[in-house]
XYZ file of C-alpha atoms in Angstrom:
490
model
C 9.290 -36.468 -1.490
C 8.313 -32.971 -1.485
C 10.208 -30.292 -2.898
C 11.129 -27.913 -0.171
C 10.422 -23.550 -0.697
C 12.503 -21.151 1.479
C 10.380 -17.737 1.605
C 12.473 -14.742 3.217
C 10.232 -12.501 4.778
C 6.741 -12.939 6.521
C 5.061 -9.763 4.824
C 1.497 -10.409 3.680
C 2.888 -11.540 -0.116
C 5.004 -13.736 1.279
C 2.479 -15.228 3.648
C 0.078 -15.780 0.609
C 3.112 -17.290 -1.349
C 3.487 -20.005 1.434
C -0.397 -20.585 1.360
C 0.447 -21.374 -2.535
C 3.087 -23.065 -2.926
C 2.182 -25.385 -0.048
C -1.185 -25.751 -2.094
C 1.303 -26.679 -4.531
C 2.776 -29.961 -2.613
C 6.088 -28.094 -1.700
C 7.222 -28.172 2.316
C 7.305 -24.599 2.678
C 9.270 -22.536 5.320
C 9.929 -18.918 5.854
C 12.602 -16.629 7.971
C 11.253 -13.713 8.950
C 13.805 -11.350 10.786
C 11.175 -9.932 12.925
C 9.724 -11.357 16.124
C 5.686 -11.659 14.445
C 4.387 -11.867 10.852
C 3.373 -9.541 8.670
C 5.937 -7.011 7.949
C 3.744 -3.425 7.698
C 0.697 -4.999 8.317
C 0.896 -5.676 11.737
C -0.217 -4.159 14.717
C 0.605 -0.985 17.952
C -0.869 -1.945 21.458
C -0.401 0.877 23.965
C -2.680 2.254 27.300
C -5.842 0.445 26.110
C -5.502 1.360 22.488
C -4.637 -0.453 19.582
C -3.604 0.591 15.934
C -3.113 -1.416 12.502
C 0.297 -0.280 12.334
C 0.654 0.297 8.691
C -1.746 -0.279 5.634
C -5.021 1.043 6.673
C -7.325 1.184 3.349
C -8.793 -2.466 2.325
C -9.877 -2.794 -1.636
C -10.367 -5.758 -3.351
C -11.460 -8.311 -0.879
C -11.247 -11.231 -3.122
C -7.900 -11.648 -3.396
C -7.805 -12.312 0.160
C -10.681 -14.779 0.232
C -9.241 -16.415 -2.985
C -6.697 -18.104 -0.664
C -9.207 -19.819 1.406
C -10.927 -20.836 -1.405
C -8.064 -22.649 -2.745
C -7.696 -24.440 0.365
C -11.358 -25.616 0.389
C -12.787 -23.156 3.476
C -15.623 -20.870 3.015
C -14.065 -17.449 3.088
C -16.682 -15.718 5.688
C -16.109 -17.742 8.299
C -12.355 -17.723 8.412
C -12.366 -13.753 7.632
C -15.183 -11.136 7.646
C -15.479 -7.760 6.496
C -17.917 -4.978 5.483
C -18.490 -2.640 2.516
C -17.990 0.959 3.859
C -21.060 3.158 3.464
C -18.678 6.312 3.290
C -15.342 5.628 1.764
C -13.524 8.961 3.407
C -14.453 12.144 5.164
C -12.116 15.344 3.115
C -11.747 18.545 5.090
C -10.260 21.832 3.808
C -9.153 24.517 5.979
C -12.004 27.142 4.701
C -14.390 24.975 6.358
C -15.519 22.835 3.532
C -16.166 19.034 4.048
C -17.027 16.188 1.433
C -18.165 12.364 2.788
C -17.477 10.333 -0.347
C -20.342 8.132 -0.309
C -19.773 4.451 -1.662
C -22.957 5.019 -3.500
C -22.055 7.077 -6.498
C -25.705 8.512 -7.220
C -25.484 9.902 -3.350
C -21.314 11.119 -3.914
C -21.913 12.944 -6.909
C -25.377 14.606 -5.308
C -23.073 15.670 -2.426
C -20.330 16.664 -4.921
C -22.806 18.800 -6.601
C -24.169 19.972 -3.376
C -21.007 21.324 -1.580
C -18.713 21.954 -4.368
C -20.904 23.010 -7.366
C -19.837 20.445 -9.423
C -22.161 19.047 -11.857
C -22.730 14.957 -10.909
C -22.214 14.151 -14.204
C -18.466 15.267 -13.970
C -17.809 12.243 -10.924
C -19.647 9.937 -12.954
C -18.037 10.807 -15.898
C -14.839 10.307 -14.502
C -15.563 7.209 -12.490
C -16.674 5.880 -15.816
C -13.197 6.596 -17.476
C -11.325 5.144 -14.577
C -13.402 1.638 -15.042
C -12.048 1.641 -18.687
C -8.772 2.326 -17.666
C -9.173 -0.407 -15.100
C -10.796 -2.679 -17.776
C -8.009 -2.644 -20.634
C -5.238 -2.308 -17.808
C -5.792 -4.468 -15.054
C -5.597 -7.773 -17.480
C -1.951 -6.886 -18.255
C -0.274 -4.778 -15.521
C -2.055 -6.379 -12.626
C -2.547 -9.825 -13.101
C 0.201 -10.945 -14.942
C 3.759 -10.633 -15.473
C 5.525 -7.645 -17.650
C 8.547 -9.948 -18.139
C 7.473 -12.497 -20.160
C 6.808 -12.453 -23.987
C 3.258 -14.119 -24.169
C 1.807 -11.031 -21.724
C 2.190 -8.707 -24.636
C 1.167 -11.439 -27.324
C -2.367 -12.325 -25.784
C -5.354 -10.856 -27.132
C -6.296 -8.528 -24.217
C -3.459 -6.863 -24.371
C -3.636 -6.724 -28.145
C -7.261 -5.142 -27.469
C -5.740 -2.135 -25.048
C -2.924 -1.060 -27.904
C -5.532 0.458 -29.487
C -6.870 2.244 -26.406
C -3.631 3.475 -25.243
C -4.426 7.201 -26.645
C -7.588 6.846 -23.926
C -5.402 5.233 -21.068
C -3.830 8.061 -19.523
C 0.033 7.341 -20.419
C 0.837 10.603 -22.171
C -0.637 12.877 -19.841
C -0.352 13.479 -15.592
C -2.863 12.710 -13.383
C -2.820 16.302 -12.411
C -3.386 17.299 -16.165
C -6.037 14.885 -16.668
C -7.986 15.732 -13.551
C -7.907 19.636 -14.046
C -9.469 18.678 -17.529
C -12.367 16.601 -16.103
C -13.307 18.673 -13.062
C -14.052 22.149 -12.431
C -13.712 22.773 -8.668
C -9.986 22.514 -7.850
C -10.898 20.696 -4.208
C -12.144 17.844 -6.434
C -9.022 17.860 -8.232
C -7.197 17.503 -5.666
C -9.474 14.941 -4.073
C -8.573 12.574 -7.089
C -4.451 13.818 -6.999
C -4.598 12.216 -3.462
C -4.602 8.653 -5.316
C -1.144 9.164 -6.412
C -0.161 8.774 -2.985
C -1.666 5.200 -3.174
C 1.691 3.980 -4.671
C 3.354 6.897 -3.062
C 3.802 9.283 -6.246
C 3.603 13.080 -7.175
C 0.150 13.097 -8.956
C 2.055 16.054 -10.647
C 4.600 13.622 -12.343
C 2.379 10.375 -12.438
C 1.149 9.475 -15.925
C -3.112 9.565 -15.727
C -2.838 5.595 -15.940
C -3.250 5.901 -11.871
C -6.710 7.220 -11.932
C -7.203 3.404 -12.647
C -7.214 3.361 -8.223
C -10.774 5.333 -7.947
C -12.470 2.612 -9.714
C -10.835 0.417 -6.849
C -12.299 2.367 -4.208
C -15.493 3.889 -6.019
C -16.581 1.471 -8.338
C -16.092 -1.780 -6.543
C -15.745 -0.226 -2.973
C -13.602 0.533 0.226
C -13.729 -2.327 2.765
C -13.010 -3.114 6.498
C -12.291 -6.330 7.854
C -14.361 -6.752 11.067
C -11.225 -7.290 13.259
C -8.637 -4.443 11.882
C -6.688 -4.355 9.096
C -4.329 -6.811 10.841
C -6.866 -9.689 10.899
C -5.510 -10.257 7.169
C -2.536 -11.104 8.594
C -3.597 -13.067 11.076
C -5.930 -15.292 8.898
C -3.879 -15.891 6.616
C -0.698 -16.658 8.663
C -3.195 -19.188 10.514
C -4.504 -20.649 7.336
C -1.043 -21.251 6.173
C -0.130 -22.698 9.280
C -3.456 -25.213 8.710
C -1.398 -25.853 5.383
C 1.768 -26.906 6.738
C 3.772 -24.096 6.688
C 6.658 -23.590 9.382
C 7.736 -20.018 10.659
C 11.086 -19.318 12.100
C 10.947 -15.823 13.697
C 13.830 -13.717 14.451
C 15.556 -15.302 12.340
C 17.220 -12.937 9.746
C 18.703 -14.211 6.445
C 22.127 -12.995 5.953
C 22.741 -14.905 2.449
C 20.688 -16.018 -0.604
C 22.879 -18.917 -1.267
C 23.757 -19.521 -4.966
C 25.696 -22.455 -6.934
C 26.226 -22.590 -10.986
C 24.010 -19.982 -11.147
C 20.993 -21.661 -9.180
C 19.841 -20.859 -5.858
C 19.983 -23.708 -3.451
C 19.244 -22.389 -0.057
C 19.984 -19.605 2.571
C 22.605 -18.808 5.063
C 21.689 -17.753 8.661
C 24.761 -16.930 10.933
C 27.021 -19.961 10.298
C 24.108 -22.153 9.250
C 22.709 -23.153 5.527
C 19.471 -24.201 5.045
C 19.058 -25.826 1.663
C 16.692 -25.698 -0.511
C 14.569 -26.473 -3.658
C 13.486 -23.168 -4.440
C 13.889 -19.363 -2.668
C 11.608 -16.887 -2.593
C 12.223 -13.418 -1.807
C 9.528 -11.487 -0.167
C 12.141 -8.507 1.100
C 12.660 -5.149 -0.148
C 14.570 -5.543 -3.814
C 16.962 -2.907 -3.067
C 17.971 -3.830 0.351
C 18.137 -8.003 -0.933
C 20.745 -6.533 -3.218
C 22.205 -4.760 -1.012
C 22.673 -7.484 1.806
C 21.563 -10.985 1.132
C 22.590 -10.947 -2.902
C 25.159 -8.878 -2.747
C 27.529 -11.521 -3.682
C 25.591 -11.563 -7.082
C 25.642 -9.586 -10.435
C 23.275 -6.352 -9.144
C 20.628 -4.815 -11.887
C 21.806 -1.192 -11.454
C 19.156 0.414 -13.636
C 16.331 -0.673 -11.196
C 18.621 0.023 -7.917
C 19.219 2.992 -8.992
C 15.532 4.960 -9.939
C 14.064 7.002 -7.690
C 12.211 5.718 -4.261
C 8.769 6.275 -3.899
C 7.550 8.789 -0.409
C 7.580 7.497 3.245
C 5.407 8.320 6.056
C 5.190 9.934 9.540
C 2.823 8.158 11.724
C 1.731 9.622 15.171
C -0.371 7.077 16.538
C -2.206 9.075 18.955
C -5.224 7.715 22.238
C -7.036 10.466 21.823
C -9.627 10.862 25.332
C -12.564 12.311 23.273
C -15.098 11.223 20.699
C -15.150 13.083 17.866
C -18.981 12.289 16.033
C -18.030 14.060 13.104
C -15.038 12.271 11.795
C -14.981 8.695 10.059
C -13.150 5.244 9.795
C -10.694 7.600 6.732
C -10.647 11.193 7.192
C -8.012 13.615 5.106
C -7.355 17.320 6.126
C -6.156 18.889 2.802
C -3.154 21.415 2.286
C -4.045 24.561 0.531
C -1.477 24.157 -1.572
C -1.085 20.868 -3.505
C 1.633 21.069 -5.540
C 3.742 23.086 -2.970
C 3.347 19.787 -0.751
C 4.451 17.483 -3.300
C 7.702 19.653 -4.002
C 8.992 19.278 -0.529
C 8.328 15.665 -0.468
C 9.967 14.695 -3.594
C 12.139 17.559 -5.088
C 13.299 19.471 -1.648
C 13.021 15.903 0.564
C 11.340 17.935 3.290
C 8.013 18.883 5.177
C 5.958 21.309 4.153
C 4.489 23.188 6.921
C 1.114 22.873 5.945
C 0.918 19.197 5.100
C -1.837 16.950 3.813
C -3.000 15.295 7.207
C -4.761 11.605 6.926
C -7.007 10.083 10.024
C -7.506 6.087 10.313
C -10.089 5.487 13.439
C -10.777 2.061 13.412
C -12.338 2.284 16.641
C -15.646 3.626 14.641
C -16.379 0.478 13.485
C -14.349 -1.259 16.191
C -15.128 0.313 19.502
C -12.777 -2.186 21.539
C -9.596 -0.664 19.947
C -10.154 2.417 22.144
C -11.288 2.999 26.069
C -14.791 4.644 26.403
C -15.413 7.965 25.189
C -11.649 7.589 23.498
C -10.564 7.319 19.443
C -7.246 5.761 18.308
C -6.035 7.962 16.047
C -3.254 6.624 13.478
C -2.435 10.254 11.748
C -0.534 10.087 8.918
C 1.461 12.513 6.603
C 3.118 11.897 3.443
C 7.245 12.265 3.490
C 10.136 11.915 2.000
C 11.839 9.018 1.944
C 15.455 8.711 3.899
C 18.132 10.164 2.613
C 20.240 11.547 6.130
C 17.555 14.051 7.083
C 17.318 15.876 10.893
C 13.849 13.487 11.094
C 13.916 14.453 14.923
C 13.653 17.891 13.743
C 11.290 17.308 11.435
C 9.372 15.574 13.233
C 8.791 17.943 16.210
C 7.907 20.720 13.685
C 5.439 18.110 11.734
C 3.559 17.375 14.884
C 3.228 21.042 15.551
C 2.032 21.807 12.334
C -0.520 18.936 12.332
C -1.830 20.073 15.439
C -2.213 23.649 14.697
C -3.874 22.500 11.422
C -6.825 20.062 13.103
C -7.286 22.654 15.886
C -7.958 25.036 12.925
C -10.323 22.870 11.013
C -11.680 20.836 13.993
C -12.075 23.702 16.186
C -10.526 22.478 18.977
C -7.147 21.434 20.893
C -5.589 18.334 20.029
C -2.761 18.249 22.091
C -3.992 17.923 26.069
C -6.222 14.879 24.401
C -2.874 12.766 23.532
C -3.443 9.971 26.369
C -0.999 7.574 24.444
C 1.783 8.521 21.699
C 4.084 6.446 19.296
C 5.679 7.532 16.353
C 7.176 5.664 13.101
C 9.458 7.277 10.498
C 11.364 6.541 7.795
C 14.061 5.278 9.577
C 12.022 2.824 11.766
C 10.262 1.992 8.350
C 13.280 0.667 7.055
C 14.673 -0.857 10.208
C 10.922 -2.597 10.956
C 10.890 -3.855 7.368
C 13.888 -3.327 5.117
C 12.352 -0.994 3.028
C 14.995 0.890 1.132
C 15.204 4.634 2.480
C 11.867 3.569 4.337
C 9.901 4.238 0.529
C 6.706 2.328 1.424
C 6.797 1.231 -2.310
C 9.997 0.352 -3.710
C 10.800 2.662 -7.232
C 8.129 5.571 -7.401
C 5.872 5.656 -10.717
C 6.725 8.983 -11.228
C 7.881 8.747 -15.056
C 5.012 6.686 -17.289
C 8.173 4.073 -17.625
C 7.766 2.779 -13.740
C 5.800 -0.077 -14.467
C 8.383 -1.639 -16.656
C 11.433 -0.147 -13.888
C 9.923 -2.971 -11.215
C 11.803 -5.905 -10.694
C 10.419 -9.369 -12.338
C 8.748 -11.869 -9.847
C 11.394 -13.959 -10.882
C 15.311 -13.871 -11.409
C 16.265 -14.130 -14.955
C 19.986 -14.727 -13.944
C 19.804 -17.032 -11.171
C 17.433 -20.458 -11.340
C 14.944 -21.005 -8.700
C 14.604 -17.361 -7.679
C 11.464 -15.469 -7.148
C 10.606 -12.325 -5.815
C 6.762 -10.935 -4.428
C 5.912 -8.063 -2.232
C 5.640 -4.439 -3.081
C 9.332 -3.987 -4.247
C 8.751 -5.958 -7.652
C 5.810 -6.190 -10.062
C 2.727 -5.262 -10.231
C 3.668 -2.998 -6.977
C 2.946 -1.760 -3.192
C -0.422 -2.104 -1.046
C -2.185 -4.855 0.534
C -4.323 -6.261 -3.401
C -1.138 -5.532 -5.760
C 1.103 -7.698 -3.023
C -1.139 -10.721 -3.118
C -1.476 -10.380 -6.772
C 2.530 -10.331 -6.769
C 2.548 -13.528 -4.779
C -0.162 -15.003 -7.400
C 1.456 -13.743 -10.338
C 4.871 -15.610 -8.949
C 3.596 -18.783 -7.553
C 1.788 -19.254 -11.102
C 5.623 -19.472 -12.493
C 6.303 -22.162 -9.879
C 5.242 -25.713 -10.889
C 3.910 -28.048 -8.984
C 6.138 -30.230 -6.145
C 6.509 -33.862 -7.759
């Protein structure tokens, strides 16, 4: 008889962790509090319009089409994407643009073109973040930082001896000023901080591993929105076996002689072989393990930055802007102070533009845009948001007026807005921090939780609150890195 796999929470790591372990032989079933799967990467339909709701930027393909692999379907006709030609559109307010091209020959040439800066610099640079990714990737994102024989094999042996070259004694900040000369193309490679949602001023250099992501192997968009991972996967794991129980929220991770042996939903417990945790860390503690000796240290580091979303029908085409487009704030470092040392606004903030209806011209009305606008925040900590958020809209306004030259606000058709505090509510993100603990000190990696309990048998934990970290490749790698701990159902 099969073993049988509780998985709390439907968020994409915990969907690829039922795909898995039912791969595995186990009967797999999972409680998601919500009403749909997915967790952030679902989806907004309002007037005509509709919005990926959360993660918008889609690297690494193959760790999605991995999972149909291992179930024996051809990827491409299950799920489809494309390479992006331009990977994101910058804008500063003294009228300077930049289209980072996918092809690196034509970035740097436009690089060189608009900002002065020789081509070699990118290349240079884009070259040093493939090393990083090369000596890195083998340990932090692939396997687990918990157990003994990750720091014994002989890749990891190999990047000791790189380390000086790695970026962990320096910031990204301090490494980019050294490597470029134009300070727009510094910032341009600060913005990956906000990847993991970090201060690129604090951030050890290690993170300009995420260009060679974007750059290097490319920026991709599945045919169908950013939620179509969702839904393909959730329907392959359905193919698999796999049994969903929506709005149905786990109030108890139930443990006996240090093992756990099921869950608890109202006055109900649902036993089983094995649990796995794809919730928030923090909040699990706080609710559903709080019966259970707490790891303080981790609860206790900082939270990495939320966001304010306006997603906004816009009832005009604008030619000129892309599938990514960022409107930069003149000052950098000013921006990053509110957000992590003041935990406010700054009233000139970064602004970033998802339009999927470029490449997807049904998720708008004719002659219309979706526009999910994004700005980088604070995460929750009692804050007048509906203050805040009344003077962020008017800033962001005033600021694409400026550098778009025209007026935003009669084109609003449609409006809804999520904040930290619907973050957490939506998805039981601590303080609404998209990403669990920030990686503000060069220590973060190691201040993640395992993807497994070492205190309590038959407890694992995936998703962006535990190792290797947040965003839509590092979760499934999470679920990967966890279900490879799991054996096989007898």
């Amino acid at each position: 008889m099969a073993k049988k796999a509780i998985i709390i929470g439907s968020g994409v790591a915990g969907i690829a962790s039922a795909i898995r372990l039912a791969l595995k032989g186990y009967d797999v079933e999972v409680y998601e509090a919500n009403s749909y799967p997915g967790g952030k990467l679902s989806e907004i339909e309002i007037g005509g319009y509709r919005f990926d709701a959360g993660p918008s930027l889609f690297t690494l393909p193959e760790q999605v089409e991995e999972l149909f692999s291992l179930a024996g379907k051809s990827p491409k006709e299950h799920f489809d994407y494309l390479r992006l030609p331009v990977a994101c559109h910058y804008f500063w307010e003294d009228g300077k643009n930049l289209k980072a091209f996918s092809d690196l020959d034509k970035f740097a040439e436009e690089v060189e073109k608009k900002l002065g800066e020789p081509s070699s610099h990118i290349k240079n640079a884009l070259e040093k973040s493939s090393f990083i990714y090369e000596h890195l990737s083998p340990l932090f994102m692939h396997r687990s930082l918990h157990e003994l024989k990750t720091w014994t094999n002989p890749e990891a042996l190999k990047s000791y001896l790189k380390m000086g070259k790695l970026g962990i004694f320096s910031t990204m900040n301090e490494a980019n000023e050294k490597q470029f000369d134009s300070p727009k193309l510094v910032q341009l490679f600060n913005r990956y901080a906000t990847y993991n949602g970090s201060n690129p001023y604090e951030t050890p250099a290690t993170l300009n591993i995420i260009p060679h992501l974007e750059f290097n192997i490319g920026a991709f968009f599945p045919k169908k929105g950013m939620h179509d991972i969702t839904l393909s996967l959730y329907k392959l794991s359905k193919e698999l076996g796999v049994r969903y129980h929506f709005d149905q929220k786990v109030e108890e991770i139930v443990v006996e002689k240090e093992k756990a042996v099921g869950v608890k939903i109202g006055d109900k417990k649902i036993n089983g072989d094995l649990v796995i945790n794809n919730m928030d860390m923090v909040n699990a503690y706080k609710t559903i393990l709080k019966k259970q000796r707490q790891p303080k240290l981790l609860l206790n580091q900082p939270k990495s930055s939320s966001a304010l979303i306006f997603y906004w029908g816009i009832q005009r085409n604008f030619p000129e802007l892309d599938l990514h487009n960022i409107f930069f704030s003149d000052n950098y470092l000013e921006e990053f102070d509110h957000i992590f040392k003041k935990g406010s606004i700054y009233h000139d903030p970064t602004v970033y533009i998802n339009i999927t209806s470029v490449y997807k011209p049904d998720d708008a009305p004719k002659d219309s845009m979706n526009w999910f606008t994004m700005i980088n925040v604070p995460n929750n900590k009692g804050q007048d948001w509906d203050q805040m958020i009344a003077e962020a809209k008017r800033n962001i306004i005033h600021k694409l007026n400026r550098i778009l030259k025209t007026d935003v606000e009669p084109l609003i058709e449609v409006e809804e807005i999520l904040d930290p505090r619907k973050i957490e509510m939506k998805t039981s993100s601590a303080q609404g921090a998209l990403y669990g603990n920030s990686s503000n000190n060069k220590f973060s990696a190691f201040l993640r939780h395992a993807n497994y309990s070492s205190k309590i048998k038959n407890l694992y934990f995936c998703g962006g609150s535990v190792h290797p970290g947040g965003g839509i490749p590092l979760c499934l790698l999470s679920a990967k890195i966890m279900s490879e701990m799991i054996p096989d159902s007898d």
